[in-house]
Short mmCIF file of C-alpha atoms and ligand atoms in Angstrom, two decimals:
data_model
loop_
_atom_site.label_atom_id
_atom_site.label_comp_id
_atom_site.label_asym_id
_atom_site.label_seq_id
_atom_site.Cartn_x
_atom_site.Cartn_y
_atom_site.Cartn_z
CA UNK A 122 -113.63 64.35 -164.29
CA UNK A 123 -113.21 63.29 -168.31
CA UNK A 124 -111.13 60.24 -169.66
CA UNK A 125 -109.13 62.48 -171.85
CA UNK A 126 -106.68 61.09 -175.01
CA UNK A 127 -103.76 63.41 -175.35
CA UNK A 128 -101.99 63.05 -178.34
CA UNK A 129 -99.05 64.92 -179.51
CA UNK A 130 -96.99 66.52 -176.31
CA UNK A 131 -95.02 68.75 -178.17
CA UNK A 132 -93.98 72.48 -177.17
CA UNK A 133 -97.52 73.06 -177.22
CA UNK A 134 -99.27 70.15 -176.42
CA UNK A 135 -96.94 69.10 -173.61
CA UNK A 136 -98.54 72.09 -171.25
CA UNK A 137 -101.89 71.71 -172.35
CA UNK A 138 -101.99 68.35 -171.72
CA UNK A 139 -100.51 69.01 -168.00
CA UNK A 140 -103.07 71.71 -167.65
CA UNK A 141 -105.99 69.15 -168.29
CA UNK A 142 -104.34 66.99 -165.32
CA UNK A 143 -104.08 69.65 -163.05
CA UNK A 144 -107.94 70.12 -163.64
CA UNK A 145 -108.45 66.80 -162.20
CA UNK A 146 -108.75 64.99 -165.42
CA UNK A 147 -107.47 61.70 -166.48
CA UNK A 148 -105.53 62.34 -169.31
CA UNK A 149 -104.03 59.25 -170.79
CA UNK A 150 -100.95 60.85 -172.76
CA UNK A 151 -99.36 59.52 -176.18
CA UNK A 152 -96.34 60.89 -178.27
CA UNK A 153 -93.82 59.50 -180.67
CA UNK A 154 -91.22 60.76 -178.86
CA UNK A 155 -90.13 59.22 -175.43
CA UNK A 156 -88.69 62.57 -173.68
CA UNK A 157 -92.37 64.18 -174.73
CA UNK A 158 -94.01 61.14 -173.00
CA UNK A 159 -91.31 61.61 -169.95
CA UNK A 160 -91.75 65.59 -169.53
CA UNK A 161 -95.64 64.54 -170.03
CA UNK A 162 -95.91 61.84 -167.16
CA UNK A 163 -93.87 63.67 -164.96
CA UNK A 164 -96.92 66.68 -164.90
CA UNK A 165 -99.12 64.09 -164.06
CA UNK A 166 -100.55 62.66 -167.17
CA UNK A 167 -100.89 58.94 -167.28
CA UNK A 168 -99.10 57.50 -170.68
CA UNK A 169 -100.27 55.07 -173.04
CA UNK A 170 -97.67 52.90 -175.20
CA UNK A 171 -99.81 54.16 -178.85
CA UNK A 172 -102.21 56.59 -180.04
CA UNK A 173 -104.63 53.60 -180.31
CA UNK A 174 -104.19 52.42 -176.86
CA UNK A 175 -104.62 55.92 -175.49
CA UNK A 176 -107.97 56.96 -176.74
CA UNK A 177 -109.60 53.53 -175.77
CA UNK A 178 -112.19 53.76 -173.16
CA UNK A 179 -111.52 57.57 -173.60
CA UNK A 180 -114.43 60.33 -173.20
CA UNK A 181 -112.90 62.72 -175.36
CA UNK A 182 -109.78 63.09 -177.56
CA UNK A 183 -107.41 66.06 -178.05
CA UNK A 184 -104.49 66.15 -180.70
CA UNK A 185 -102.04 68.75 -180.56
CA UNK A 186 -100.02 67.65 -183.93
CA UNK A 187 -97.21 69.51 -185.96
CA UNK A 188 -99.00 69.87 -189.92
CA UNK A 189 -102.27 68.27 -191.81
CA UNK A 190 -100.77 64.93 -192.78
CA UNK A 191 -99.90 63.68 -189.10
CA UNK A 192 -103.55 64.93 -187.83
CA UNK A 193 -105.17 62.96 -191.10
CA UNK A 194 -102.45 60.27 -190.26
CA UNK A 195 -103.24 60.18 -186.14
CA UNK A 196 -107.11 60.22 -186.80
CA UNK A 197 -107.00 57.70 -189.62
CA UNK A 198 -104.30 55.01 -188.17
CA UNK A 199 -105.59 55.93 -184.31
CA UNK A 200 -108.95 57.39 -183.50
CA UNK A 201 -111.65 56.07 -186.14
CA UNK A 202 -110.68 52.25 -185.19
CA UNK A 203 -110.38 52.49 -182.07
CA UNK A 204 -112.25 54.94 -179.97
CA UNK A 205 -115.99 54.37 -178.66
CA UNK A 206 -117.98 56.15 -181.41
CA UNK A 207 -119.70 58.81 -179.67
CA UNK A 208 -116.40 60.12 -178.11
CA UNK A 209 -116.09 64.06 -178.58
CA UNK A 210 -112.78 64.61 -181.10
CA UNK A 211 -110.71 67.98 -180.60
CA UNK A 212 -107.92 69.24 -182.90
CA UNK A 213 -106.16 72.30 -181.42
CA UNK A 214 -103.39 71.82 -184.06
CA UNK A 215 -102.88 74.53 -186.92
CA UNK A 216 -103.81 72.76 -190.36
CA UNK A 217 -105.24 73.72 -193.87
CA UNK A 218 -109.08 74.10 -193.98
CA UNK A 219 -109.40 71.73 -196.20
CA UNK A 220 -107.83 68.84 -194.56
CA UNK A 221 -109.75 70.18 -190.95
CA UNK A 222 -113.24 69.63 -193.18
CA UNK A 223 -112.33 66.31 -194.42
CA UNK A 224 -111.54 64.89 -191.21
CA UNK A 225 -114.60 66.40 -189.71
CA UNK A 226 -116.46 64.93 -192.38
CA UNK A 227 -115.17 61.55 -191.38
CA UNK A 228 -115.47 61.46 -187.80
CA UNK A 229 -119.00 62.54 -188.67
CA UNK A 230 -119.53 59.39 -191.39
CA UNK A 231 -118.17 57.08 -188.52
CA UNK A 232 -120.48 58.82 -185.51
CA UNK A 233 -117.83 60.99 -183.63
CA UNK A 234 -118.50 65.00 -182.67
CA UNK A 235 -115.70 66.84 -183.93
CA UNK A 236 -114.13 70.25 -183.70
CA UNK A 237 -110.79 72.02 -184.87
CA UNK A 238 -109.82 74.01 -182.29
CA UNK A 239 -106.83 75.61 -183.21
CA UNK A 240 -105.07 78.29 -181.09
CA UNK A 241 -103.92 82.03 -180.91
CA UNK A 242 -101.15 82.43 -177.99
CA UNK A 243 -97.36 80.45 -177.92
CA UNK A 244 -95.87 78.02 -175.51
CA UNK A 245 -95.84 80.71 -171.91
CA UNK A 246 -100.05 80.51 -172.49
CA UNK A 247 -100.26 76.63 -173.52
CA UNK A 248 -98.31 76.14 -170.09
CA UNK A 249 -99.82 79.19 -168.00
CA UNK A 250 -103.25 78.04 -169.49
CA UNK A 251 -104.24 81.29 -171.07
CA UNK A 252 -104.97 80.30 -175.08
CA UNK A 253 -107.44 81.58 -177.15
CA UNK A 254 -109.05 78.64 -179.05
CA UNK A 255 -111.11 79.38 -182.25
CA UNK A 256 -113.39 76.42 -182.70
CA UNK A 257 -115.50 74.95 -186.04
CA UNK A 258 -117.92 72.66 -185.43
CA UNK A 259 -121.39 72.09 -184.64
CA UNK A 260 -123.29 74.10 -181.74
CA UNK A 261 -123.61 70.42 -179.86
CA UNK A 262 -119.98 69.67 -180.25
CA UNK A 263 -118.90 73.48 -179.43
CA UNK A 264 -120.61 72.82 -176.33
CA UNK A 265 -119.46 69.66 -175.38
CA UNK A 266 -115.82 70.71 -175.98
CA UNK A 267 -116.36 74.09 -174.20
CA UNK A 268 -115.31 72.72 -170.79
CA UNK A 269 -112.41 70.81 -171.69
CA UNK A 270 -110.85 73.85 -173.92
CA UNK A 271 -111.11 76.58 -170.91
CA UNK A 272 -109.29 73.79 -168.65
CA UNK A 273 -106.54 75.07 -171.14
CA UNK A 274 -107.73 78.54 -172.08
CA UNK A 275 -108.94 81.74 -171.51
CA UNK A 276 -110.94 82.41 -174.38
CA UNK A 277 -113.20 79.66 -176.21
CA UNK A 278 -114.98 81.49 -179.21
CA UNK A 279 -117.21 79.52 -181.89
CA UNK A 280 -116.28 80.27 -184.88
CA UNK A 281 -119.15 78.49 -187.32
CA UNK A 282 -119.01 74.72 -189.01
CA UNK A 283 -116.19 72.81 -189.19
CA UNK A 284 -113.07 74.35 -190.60
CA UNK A 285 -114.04 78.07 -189.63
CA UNK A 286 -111.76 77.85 -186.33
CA UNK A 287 -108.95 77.12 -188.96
CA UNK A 288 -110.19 79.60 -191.54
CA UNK A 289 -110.34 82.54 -188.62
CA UNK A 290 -106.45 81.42 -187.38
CA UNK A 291 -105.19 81.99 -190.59
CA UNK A 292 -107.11 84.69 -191.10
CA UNK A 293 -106.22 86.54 -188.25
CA UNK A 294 -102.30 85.37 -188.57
CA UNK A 295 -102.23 86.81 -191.76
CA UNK A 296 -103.16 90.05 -190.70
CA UNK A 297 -101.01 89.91 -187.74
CA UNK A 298 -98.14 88.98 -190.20
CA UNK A 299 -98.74 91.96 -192.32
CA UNK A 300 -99.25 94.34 -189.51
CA UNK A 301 -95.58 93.37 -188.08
CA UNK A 302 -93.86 94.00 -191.14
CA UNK A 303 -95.66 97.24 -191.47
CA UNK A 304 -94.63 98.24 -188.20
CA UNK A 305 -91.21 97.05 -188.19
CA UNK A 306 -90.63 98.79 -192.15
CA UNK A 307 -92.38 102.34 -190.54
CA UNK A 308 -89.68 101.80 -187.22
CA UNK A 309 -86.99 101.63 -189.77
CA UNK A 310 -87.93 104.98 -191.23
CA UNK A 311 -89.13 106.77 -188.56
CA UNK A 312 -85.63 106.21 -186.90
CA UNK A 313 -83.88 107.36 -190.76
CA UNK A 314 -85.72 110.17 -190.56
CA UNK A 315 -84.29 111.38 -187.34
CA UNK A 316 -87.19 110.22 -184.85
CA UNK A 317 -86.11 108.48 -181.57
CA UNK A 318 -88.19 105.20 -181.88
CA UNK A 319 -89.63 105.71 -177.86
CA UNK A 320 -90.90 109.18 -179.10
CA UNK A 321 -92.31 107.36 -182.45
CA UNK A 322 -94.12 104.75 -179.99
CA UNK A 323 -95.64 107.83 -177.97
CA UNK A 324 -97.23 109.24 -181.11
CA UNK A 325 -98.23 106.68 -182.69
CA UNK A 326 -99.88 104.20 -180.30
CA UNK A 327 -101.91 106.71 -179.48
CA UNK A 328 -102.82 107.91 -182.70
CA UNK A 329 -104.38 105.98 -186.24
CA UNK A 330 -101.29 104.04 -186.89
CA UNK A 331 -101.99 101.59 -183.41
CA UNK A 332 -101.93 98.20 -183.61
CA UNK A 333 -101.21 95.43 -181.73
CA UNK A 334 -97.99 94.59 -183.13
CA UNK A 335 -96.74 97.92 -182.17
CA UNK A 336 -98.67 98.28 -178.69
CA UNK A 337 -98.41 94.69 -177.15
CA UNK A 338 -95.45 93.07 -179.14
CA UNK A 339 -93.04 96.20 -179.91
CA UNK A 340 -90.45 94.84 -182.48
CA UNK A 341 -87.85 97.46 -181.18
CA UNK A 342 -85.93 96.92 -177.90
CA UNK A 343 -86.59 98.83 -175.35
CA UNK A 344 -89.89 100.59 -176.08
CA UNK A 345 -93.19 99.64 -175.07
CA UNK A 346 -94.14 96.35 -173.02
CA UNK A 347 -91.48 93.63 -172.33
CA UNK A 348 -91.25 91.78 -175.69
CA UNK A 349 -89.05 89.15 -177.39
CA UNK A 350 -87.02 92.33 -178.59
CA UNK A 351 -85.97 92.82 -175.17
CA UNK A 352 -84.23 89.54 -176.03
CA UNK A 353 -82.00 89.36 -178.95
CA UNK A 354 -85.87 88.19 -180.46
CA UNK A 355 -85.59 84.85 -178.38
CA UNK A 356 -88.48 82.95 -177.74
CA UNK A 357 -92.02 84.45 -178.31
CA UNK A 358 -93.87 82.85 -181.60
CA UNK A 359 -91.04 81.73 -184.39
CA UNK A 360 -90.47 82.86 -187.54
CA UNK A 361 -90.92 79.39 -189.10
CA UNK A 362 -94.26 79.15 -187.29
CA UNK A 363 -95.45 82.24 -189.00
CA UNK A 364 -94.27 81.36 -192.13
CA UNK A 365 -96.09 78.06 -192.08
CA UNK A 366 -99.42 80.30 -191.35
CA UNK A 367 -98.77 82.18 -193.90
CA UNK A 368 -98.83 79.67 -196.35
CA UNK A 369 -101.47 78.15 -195.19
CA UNK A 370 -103.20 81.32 -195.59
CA UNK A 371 -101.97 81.87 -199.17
CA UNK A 372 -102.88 78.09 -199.90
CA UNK A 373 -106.85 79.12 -198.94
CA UNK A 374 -106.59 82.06 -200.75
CA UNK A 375 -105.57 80.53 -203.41
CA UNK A 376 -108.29 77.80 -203.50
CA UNK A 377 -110.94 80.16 -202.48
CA UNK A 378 -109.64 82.42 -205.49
CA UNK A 379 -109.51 85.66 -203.35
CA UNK A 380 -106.56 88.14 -203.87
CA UNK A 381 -104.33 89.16 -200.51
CA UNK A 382 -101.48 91.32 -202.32
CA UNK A 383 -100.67 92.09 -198.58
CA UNK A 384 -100.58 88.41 -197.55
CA UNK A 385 -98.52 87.06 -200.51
CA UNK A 386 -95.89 89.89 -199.43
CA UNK A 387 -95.51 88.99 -195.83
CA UNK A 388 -95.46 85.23 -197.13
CA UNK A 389 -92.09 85.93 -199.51
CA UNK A 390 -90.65 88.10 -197.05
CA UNK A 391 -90.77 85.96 -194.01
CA UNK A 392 -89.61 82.89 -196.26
CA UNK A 393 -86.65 85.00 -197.23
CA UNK A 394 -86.19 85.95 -192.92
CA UNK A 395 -86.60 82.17 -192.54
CA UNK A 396 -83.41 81.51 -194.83
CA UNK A 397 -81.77 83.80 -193.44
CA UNK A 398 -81.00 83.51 -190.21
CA UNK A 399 -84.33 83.72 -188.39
CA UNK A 400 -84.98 80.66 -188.59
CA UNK A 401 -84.73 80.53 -184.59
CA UNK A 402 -85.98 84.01 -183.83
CA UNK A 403 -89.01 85.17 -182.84
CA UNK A 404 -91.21 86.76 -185.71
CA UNK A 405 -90.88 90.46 -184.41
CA UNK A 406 -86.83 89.67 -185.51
CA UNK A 407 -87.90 90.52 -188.90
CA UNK A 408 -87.34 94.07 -188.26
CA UNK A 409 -83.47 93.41 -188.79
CA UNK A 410 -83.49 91.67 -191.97
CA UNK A 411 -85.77 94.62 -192.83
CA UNK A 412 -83.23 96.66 -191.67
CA UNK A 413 -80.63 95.13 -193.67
CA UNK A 414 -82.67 93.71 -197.12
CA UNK A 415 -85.75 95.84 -197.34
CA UNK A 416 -88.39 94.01 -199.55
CA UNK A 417 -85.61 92.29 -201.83
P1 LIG B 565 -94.08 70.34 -181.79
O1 LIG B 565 -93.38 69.87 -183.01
O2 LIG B 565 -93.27 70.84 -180.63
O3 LIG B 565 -95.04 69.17 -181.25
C1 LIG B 565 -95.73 68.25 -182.04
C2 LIG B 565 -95.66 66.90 -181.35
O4 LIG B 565 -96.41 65.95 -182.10
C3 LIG B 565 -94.22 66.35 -181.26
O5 LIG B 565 -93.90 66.07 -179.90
C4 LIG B 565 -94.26 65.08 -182.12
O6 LIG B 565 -93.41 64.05 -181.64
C5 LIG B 565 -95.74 64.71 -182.03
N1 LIG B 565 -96.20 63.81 -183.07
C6 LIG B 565 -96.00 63.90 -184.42
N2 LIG B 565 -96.60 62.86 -185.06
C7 LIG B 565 -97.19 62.11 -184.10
C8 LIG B 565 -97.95 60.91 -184.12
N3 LIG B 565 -98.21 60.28 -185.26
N4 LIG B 565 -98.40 60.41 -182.94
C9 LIG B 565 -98.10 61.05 -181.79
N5 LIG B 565 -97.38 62.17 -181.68
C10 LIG B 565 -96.93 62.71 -182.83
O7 LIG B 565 -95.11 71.46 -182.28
P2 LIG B 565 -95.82 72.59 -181.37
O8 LIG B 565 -94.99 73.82 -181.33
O9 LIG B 565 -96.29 71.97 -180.11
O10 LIG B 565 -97.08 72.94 -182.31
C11 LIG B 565 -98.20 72.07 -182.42
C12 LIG B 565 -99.26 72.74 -183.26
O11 LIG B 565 -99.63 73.98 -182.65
C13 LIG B 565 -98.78 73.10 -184.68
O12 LIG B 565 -99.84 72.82 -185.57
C14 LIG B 565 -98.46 74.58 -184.58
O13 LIG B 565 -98.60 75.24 -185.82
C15 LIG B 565 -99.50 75.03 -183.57
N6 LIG B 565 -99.12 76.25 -182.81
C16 LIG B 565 -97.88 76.36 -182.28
C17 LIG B 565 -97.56 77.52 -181.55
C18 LIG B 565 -96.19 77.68 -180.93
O14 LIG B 565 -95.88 78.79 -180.46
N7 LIG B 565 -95.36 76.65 -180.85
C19 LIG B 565 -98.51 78.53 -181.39
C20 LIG B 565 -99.79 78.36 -181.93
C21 LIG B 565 -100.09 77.20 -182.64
#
């Protein structure tokens, strides 16, 4: 059993942190909000009144926080001060690189281990305990964290040094963003031209234009696996959420000076989904405003 800090109990962080308990942890809980600290005590988690109070006499600390100011803001105001140096520090939120390197390169100056751990998978695998985490760091901390990540996971890959689990979620959510518009545009015309979409599927998920978007998250209803599709585009991984990767992605592109044509295009057209009504639908939903806008 670990002393655990759990810090932000969110939509995410709320099952993961209930997942840890029901390993036999002790997870001492914090969130701003008092329903999150509720929802969290109820699953078994004990709860601390601050941030500060909950990672003293902890073993290790997880953070589970919204965007790269409140991690900076929770690790500066909370952690540094006031847990045991020593004490193994785990961000599973989704921030820019370059914040995720700076903090690492704090809790290093002031003798913590650190990783970003940042995950693939939506609120069904932070509560089943089925995430994929994608962790930076070094090979010390990746194996120190290693147990308390697959008490929340099923996958626990090392990505490199600090940052690189960030840099490979982006990554790969760029790609996955730019797949799902490709599929959702080729739907759209394969069902102009006259092709039922279930006959479109057959073809091509077994042929060179296969991908997971189409095989394991099919944006149209009724074909393929069970998917948000199947309802109204409820639930699943939001629009907003991919948006925010997206510009994250652009943001390290952009500092990194590499051109992603592809990636800029999924970032304008899931801002313009995001303003337009999908601001509550799952990202697949796109396939409507496709539907209805195109690329304009
Ligand atoms: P959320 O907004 O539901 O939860 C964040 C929690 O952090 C909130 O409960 C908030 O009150 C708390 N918080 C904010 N500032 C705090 C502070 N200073 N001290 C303590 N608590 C604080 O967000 P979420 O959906 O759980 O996402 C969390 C992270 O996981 C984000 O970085 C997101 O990009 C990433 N992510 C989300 C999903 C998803 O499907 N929701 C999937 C993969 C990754």
């Amino acid at each position: 059993m670990t002393t655990i800090a759990f810090i932000g109990l969110g939509n995410m962080g709320g099952g993961m942190a209930a997942n840890l308990a029901k390993a036999g942890h002790d997870v001492a809980a914090f969130d701003i909000s008092e329903e999150a600290l509720g929802a969290a005590k109820a699953k078994g988690c004990r709860t601390a009144a601050s941030g500060a109070e909950a990672v003293k006499g902890a073993e290790a600390v997880v953070t589970m926080l919204p965007a790269g100011k409140h991690v900076r803001a929770v690790y500066t105001d909370d952690v540094f001060d006031h847990a045991e140096p020593g004490t193994l520090l785990l961000d599973c939120s989704t921030i820019d690189v370059d914040t995720a390197r700076s903090v690492a390169d704090q809790a290093a100056a002031k003798g913590f281990a650190m990783v970003d751990a940042p995950v693939s998978g939506g609120i069904a695998a932070a509560e089943g305990g089925t995430l994929t985490f994608m962790v930076g760091g070094t090979d010390e901390a990746f194996e120190r964290a290693r147990p308390i990540l697959e008490a929340m996971g099923k996958a626990v890959i090392h990505a490199g040094d600090a940052g690189n689990g960030q840099a490979a979620k982006i990554c790969n959510n760029m790609l996955l963003g730019a797949t799902m518009i490709a599929t959702c545009e080729t739907f759209n015309l394969a069902e102009a031209l006259g092709l039922d979409p279930q006959v479109f599927y057959d073809i091509s998920s077994q042929a060179s234009g296969q991908s997971w978007s189409m095989t394991s998250y099919c944006p149209v209803p009724g074909v393929g696996p069970e998917t948000p599709a199947d309802k109204d585009y409820a639930g699943g991984f939001q629009a907003p959420l991919m948006l925010k990767d997206l510009k994250l992605a652009m943001e390290a592109a952009e500092a990194s000076d590499t051109r992603t044509p592809m990636g800029a295009k999924a970032r304008a057209l899931y801002e313009h989904f995001v303003g337009e009504g999908g601001e509550r639908k799952d990202f697949s939903g796109i396939i409507e405003f496709l539907a209805r806008h195109g690329g304009e």
